[in-house]
mmCIF file of the C-alpha atoms, coordinates in Angstrom:
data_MODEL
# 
_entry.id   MODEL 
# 
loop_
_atom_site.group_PDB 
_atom_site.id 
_atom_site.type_symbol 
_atom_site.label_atom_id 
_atom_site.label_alt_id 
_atom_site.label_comp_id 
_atom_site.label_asym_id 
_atom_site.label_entity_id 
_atom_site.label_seq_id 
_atom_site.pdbx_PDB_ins_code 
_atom_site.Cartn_x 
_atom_site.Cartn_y 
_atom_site.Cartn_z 
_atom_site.occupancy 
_atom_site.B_iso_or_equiv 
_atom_site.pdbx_formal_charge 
_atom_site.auth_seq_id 
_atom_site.auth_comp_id 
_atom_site.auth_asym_id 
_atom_site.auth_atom_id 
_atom_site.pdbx_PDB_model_num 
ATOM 1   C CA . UNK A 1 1   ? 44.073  -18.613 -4.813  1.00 0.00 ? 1   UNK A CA 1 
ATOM 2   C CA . UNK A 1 2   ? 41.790  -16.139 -2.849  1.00 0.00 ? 2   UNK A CA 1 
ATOM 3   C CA . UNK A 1 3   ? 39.778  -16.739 0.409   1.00 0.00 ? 3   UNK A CA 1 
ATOM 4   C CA . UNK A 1 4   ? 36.127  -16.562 -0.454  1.00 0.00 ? 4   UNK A CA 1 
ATOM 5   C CA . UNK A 1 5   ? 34.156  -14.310 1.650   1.00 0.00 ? 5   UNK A CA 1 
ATOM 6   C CA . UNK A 1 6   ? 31.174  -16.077 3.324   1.00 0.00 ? 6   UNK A CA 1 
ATOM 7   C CA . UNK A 1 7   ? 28.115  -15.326 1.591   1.00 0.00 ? 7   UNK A CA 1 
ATOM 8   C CA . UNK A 1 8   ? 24.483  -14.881 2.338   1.00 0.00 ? 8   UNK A CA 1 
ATOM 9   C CA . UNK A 1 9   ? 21.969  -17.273 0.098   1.00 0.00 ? 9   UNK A CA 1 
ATOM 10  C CA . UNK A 1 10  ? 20.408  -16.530 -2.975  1.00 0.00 ? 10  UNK A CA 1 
ATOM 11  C CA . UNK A 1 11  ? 16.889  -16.300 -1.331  1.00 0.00 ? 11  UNK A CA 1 
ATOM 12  C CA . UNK A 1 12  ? 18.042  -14.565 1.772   1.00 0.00 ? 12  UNK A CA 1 
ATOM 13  C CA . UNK A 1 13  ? 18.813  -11.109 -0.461  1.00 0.00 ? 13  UNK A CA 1 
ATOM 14  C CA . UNK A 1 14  ? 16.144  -8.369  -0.609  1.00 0.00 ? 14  UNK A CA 1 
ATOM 15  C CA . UNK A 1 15  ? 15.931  -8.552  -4.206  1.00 0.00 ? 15  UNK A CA 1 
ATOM 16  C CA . UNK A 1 16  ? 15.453  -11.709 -4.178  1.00 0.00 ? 16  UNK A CA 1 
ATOM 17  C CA . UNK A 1 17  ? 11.487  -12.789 -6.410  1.00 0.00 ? 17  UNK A CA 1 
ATOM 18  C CA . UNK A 1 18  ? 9.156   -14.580 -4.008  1.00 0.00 ? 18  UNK A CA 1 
ATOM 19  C CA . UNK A 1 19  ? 8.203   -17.710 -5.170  1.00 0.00 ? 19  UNK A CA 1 
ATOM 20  C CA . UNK A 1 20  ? 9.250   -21.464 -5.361  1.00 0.00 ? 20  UNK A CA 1 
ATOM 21  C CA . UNK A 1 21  ? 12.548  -21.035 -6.095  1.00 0.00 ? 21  UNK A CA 1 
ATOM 22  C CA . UNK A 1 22  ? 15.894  -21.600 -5.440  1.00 0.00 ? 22  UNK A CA 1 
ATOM 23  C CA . UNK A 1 23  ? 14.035  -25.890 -5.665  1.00 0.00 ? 23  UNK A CA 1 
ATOM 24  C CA . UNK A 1 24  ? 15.340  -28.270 -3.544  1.00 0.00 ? 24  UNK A CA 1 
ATOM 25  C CA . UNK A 1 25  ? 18.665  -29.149 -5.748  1.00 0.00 ? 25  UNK A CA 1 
ATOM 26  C CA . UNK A 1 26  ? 19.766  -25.608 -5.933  1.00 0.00 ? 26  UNK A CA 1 
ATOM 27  C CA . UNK A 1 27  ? 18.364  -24.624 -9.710  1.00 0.00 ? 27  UNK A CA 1 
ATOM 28  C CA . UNK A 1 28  ? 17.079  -21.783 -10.294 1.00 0.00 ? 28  UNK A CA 1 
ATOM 29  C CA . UNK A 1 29  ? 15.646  -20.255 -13.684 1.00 0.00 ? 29  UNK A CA 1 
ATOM 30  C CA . UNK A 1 30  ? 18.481  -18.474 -15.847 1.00 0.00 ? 30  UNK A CA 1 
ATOM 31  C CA . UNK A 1 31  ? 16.523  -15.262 -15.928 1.00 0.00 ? 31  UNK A CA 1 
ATOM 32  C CA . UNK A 1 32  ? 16.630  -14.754 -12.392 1.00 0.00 ? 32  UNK A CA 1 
ATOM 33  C CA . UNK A 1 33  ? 19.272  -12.359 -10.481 1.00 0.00 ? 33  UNK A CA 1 
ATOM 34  C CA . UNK A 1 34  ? 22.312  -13.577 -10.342 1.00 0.00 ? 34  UNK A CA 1 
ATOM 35  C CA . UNK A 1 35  ? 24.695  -13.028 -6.751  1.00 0.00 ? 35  UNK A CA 1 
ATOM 36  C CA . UNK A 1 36  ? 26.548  -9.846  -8.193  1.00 0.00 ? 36  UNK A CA 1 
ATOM 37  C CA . UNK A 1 37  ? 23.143  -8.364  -8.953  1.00 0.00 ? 37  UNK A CA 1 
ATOM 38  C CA . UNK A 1 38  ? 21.510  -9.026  -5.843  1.00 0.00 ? 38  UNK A CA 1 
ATOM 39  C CA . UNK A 1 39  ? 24.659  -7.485  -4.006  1.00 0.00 ? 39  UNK A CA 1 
ATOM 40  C CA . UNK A 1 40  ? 24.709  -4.498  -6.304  1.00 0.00 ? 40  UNK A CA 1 
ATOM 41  C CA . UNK A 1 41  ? 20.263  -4.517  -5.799  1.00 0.00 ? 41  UNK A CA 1 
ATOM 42  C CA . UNK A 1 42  ? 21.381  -4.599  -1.773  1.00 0.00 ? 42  UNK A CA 1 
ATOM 43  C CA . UNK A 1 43  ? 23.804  -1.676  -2.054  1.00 0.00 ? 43  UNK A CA 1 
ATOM 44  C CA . UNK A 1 44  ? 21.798  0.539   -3.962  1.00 0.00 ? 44  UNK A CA 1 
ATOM 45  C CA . UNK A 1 45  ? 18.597  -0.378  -1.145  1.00 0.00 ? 45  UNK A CA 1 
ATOM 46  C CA . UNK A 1 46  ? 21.424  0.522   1.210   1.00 0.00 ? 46  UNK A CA 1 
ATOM 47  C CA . UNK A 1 47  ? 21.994  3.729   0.144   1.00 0.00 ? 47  UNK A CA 1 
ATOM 48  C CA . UNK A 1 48  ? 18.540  4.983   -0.442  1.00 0.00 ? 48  UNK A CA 1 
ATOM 49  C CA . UNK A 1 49  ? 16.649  7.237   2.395   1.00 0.00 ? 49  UNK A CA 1 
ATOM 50  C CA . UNK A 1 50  ? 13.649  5.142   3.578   1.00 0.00 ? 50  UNK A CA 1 
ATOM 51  C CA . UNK A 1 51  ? 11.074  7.451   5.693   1.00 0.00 ? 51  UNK A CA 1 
ATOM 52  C CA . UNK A 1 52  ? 9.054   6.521   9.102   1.00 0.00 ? 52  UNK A CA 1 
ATOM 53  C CA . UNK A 1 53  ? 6.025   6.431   8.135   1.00 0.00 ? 53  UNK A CA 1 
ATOM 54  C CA . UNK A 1 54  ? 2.673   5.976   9.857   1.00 0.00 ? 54  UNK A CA 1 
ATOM 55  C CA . UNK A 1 55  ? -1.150  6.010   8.275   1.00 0.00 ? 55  UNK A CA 1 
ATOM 56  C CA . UNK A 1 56  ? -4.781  6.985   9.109   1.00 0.00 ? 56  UNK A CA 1 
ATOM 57  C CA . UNK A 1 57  ? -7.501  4.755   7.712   1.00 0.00 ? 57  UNK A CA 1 
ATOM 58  C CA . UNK A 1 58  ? -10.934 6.980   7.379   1.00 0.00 ? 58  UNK A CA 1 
ATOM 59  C CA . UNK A 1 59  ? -13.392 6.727   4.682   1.00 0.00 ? 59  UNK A CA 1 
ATOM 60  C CA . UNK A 1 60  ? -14.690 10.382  2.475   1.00 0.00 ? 60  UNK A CA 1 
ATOM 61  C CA . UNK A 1 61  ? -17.000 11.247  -0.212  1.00 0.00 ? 61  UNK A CA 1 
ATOM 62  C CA . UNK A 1 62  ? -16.436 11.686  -3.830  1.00 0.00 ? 62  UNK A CA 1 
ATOM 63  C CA . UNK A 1 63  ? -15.302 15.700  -3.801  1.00 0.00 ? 63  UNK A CA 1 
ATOM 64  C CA . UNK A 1 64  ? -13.129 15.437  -1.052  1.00 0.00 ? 64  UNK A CA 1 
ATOM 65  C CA . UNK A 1 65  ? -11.291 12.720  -3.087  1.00 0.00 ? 65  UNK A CA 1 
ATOM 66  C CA . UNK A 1 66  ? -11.302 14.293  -6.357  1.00 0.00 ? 66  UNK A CA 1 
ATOM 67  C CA . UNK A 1 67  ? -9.293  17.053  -4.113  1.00 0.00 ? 67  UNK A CA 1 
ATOM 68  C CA . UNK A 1 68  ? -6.609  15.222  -2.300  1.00 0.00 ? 68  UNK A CA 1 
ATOM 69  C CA . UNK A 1 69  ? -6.103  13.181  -5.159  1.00 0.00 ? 69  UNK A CA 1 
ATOM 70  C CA . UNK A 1 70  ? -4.350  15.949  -6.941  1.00 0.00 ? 70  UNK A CA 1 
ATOM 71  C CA . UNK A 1 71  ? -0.735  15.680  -7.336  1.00 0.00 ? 71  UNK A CA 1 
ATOM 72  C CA . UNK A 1 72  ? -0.307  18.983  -6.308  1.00 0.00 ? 72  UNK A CA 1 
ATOM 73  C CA . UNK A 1 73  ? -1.793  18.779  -3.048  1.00 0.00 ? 73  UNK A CA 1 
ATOM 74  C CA . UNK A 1 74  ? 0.024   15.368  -2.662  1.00 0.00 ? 74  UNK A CA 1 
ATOM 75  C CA . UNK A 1 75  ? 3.153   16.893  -3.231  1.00 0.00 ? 75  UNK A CA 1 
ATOM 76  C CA . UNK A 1 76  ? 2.519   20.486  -1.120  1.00 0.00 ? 76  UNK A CA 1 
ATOM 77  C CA . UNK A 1 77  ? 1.135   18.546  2.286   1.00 0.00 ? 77  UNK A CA 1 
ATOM 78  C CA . UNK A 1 78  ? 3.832   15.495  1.540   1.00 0.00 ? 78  UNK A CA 1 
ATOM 79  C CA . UNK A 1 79  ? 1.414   12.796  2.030   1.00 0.00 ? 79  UNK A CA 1 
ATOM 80  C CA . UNK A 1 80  ? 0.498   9.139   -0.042  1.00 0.00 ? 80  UNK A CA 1 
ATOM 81  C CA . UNK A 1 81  ? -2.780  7.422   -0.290  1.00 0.00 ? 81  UNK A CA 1 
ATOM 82  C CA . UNK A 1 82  ? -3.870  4.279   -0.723  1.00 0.00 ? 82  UNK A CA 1 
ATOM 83  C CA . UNK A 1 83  ? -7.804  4.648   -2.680  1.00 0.00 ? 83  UNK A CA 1 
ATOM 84  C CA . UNK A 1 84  ? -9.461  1.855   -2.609  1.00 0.00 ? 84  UNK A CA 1 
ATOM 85  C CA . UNK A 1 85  ? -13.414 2.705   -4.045  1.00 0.00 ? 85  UNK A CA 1 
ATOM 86  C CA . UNK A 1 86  ? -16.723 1.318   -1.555  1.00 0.00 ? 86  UNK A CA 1 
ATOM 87  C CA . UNK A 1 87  ? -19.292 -0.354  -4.236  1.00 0.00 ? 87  UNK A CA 1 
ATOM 88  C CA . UNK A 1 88  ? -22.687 1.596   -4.647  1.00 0.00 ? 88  UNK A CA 1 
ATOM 89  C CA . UNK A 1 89  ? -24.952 0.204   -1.758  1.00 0.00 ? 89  UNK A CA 1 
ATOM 90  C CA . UNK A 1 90  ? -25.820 1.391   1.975   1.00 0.00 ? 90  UNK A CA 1 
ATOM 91  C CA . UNK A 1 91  ? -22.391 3.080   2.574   1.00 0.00 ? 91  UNK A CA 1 
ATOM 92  C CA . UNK A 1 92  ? -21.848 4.421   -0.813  1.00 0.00 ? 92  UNK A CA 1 
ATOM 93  C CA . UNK A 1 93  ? -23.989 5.913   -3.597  1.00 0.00 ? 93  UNK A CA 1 
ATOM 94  C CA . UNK A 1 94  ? -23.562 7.543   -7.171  1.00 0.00 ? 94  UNK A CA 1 
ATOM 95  C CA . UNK A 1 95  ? -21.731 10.668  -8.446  1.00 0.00 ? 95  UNK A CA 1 
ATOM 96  C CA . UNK A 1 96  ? -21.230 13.412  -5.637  1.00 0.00 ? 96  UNK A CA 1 
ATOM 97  C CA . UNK A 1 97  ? -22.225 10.381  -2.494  1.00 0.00 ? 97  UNK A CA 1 
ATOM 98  C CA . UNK A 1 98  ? -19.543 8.051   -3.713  1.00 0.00 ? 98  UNK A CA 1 
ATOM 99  C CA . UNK A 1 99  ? -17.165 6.310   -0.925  1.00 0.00 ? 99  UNK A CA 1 
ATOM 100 C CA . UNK A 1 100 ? -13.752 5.663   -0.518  1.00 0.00 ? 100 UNK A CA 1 
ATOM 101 C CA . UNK A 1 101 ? -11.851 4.239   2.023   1.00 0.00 ? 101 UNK A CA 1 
ATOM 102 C CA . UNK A 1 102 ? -8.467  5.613   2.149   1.00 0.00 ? 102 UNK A CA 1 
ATOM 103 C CA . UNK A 1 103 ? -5.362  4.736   3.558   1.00 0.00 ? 103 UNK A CA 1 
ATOM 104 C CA . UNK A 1 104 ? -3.076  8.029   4.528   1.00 0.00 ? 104 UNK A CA 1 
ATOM 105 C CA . UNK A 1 105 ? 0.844   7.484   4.734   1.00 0.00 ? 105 UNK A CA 1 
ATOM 106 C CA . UNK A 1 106 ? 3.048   10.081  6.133   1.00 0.00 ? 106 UNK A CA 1 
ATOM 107 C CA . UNK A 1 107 ? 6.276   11.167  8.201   1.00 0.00 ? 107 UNK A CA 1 
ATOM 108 C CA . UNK A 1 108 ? 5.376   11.863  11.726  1.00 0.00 ? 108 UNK A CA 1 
ATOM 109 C CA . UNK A 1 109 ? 6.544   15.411  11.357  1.00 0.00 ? 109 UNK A CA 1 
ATOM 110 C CA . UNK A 1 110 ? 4.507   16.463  8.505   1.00 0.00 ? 110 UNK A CA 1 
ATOM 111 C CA . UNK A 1 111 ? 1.076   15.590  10.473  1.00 0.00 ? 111 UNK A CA 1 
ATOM 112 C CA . UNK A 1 112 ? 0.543   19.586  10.718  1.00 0.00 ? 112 UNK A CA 1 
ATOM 113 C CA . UNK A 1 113 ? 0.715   19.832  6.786   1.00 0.00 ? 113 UNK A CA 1 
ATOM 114 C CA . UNK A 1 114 ? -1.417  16.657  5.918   1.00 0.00 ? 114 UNK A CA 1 
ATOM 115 C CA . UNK A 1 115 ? -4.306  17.671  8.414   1.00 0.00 ? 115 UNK A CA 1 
ATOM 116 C CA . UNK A 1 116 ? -4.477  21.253  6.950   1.00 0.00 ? 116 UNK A CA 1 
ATOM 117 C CA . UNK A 1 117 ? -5.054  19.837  3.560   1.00 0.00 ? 117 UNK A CA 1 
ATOM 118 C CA . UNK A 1 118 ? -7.569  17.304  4.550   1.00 0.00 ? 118 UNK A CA 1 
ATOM 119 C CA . UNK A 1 119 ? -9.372  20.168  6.322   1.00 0.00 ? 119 UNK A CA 1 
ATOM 120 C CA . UNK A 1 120 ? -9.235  22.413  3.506   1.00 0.00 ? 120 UNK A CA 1 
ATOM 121 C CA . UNK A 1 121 ? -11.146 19.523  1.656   1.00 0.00 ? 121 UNK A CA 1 
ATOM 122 C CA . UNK A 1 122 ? -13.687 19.609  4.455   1.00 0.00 ? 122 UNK A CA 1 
ATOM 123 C CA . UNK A 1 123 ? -12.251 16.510  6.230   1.00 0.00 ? 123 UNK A CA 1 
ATOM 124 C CA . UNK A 1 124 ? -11.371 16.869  9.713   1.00 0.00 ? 124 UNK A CA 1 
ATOM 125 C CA . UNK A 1 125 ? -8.665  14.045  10.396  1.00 0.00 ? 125 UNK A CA 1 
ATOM 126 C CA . UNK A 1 126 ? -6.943  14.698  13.893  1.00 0.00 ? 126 UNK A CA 1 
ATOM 127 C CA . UNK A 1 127 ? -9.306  12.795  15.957  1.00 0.00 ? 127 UNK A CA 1 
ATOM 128 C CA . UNK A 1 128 ? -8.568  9.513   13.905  1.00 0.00 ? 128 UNK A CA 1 
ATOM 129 C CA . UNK A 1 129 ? -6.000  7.113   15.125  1.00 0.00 ? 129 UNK A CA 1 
ATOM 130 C CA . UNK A 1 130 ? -2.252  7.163   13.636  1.00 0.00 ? 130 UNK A CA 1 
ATOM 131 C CA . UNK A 1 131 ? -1.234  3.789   13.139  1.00 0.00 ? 131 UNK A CA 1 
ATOM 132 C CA . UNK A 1 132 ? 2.869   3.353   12.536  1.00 0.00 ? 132 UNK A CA 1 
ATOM 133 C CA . UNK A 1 133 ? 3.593   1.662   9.588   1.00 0.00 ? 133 UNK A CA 1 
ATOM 134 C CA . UNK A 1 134 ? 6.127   -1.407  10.466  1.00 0.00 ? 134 UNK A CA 1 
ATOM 135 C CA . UNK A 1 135 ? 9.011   -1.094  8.112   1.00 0.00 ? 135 UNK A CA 1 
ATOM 136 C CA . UNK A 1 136 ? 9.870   -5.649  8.777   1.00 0.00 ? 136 UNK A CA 1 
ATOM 137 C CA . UNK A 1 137 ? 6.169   -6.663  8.547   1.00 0.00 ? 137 UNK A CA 1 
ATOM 138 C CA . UNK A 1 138 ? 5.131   -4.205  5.880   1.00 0.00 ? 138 UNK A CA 1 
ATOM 139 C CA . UNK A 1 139 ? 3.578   -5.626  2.509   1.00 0.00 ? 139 UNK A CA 1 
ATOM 140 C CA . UNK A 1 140 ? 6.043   -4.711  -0.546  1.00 0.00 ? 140 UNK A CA 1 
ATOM 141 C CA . UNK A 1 141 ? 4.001   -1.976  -1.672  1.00 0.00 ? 141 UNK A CA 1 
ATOM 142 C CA . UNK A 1 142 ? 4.309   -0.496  1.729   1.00 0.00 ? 142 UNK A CA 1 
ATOM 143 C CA . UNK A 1 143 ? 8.022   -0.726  1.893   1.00 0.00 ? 143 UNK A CA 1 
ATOM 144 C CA . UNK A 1 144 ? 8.298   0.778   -2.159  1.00 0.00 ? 144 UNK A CA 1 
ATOM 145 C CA . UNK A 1 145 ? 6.526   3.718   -0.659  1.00 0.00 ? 145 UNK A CA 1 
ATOM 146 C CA . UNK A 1 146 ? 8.513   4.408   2.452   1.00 0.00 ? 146 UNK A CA 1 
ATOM 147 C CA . UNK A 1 147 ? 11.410  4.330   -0.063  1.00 0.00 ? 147 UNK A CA 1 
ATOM 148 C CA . UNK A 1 148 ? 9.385   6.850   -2.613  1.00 0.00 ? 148 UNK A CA 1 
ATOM 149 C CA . UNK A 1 149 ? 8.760   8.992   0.593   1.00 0.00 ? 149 UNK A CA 1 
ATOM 150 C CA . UNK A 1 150 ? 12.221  9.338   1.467   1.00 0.00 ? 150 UNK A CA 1 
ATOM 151 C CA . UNK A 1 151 ? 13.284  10.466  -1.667  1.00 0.00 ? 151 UNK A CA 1 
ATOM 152 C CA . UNK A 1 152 ? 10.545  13.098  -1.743  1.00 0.00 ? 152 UNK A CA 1 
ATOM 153 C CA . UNK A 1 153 ? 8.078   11.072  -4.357  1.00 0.00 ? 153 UNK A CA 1 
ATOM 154 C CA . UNK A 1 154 ? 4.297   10.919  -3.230  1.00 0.00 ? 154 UNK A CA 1 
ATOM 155 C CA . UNK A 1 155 ? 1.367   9.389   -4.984  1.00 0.00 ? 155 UNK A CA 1 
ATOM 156 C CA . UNK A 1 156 ? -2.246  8.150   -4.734  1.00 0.00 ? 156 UNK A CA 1 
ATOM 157 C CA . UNK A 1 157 ? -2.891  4.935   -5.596  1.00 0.00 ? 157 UNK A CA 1 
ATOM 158 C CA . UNK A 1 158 ? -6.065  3.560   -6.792  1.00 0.00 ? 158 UNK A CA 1 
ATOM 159 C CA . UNK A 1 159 ? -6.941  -0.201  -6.176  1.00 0.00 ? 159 UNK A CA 1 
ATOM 160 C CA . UNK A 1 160 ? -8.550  -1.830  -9.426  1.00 0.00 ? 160 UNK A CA 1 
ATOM 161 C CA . UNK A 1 161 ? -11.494 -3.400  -7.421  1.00 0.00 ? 161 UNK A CA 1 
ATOM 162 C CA . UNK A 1 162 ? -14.734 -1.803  -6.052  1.00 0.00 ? 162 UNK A CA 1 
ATOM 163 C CA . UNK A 1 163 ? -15.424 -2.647  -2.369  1.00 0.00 ? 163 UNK A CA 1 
ATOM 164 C CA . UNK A 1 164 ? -17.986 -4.392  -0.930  1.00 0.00 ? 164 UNK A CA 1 
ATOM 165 C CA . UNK A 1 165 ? -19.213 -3.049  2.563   1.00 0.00 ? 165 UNK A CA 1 
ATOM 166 C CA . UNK A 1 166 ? -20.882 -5.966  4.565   1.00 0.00 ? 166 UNK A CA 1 
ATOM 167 C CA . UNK A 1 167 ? -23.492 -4.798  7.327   1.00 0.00 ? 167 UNK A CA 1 
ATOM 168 C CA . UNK A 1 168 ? -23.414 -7.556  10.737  1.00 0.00 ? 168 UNK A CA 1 
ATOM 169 C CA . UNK A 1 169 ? -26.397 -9.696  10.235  1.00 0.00 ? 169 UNK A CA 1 
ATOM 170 C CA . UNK A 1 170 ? -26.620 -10.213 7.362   1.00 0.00 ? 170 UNK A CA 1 
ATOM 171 C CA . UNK A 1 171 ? -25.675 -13.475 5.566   1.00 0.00 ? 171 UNK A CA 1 
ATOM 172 C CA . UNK A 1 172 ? -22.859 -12.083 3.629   1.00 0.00 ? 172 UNK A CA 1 
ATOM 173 C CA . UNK A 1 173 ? -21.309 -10.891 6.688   1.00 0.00 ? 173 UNK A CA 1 
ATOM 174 C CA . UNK A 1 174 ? -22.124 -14.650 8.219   1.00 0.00 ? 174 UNK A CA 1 
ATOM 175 C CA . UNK A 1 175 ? -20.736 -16.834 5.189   1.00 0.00 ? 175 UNK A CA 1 
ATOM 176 C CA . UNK A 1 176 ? -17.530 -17.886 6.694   1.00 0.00 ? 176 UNK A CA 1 
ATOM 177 C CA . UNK A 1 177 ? -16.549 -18.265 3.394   1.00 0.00 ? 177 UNK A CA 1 
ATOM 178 C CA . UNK A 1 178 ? -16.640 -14.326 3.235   1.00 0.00 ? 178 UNK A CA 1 
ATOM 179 C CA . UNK A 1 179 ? -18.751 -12.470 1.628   1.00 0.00 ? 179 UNK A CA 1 
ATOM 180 C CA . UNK A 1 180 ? -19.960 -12.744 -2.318  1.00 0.00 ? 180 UNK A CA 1 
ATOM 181 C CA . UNK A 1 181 ? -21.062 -10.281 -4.980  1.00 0.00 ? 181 UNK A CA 1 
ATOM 182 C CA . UNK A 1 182 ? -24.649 -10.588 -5.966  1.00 0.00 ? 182 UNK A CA 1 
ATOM 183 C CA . UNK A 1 183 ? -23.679 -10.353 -9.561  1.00 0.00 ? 183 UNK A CA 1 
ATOM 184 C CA . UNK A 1 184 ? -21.032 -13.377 -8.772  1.00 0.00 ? 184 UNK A CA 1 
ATOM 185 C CA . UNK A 1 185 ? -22.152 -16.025 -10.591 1.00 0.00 ? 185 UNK A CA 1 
ATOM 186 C CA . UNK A 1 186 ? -22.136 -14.325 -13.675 1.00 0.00 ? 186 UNK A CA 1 
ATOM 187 C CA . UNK A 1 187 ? -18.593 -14.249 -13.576 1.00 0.00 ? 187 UNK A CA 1 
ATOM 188 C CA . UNK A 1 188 ? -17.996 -17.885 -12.891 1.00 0.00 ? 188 UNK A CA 1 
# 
């Protein structure tokens, strides 16, 4: 008979699904990983490069993101975005006057690179501030990226849902329900 190694629990691993599960008995859906495939998940994690990153929130016009947007300028200034378009209203318009708020990730080193392509797109970004992206409290997405960036992958991605800018004052800036779409109770 062998000793048994002590073991971590099922939900402790990083591969691990969120969600209800393992329930209160132990049971957990058949589909989900077993223990040799959350080891094997751990040691692959383990041996993948995961970059330092840090970001720059700032907010540019429709040209300037047409531009950075490109894979190949992505890829030659070794930088990620996060897009995430501002609705058409007092901060954003149509065509050419478009918004978006961005989200820049990249290494610490490679500032030099990402500010010369921003200000080749006419966007000066040195003065904003350089936030470090915390590799515990990070959201998923976050963490998938710092992995992508250490193995030399970069990307822009582009959030599904139009933003809604709300001025102080006004009453969908008050709601403390947060703020509501005009058209909203259409889709209800």
């Amino acid at each position: 008979m062998s000793a048994r190694v002590a073991r971590k629990k099922l939900h402790e691993y990083d591969g691990w699904p969120q969600g209800i599960y393992p329930m209160s008995d132990g049971w957990v859906p058949p589909a989900y990983p077993g223990e040799e495939d959350l080891v094997a998940y751990d040691e692959k994690m383990a041996g993948k490069r995961k970059a330092i990153l840090v970001k720059k929130h700032l907010c540019v016009k429709q040209p300037e993101y047409e531009e950075l947007s490109q894979h190949d300028v992505l890829n030659k200034a070794e930088f990620s975005m996060y897009c995430m378009p501002i609705m058409e209203g007092a901060f954003s318009g149509l065509g050419n006057d478009r918004a978006w708020y961005l989200i820049v990730y990249y290494e610490i080193v490679k500032r030099s690179k990402v500010e010369k392509a921003f200000r080749a797109a006419g966007c000066v970004i040195a003065d904003y501030e350089q936030v470090p992206v915390d590799p515990d409290e990070a959201p998923e997405w976050e963490k998938t990226m710092m992995y992508d960036h250490g193995s030399s992958k970069y990307k822009a991605i582009v959030s599904e849902h139009e933003y809604f800018v709300c001025e102080r004052g006004t009453a969908e800036f008050d709601d403390p329900w947060g703020p509501k779409h005009p058209d909203g109770p259409m889709w209800e």
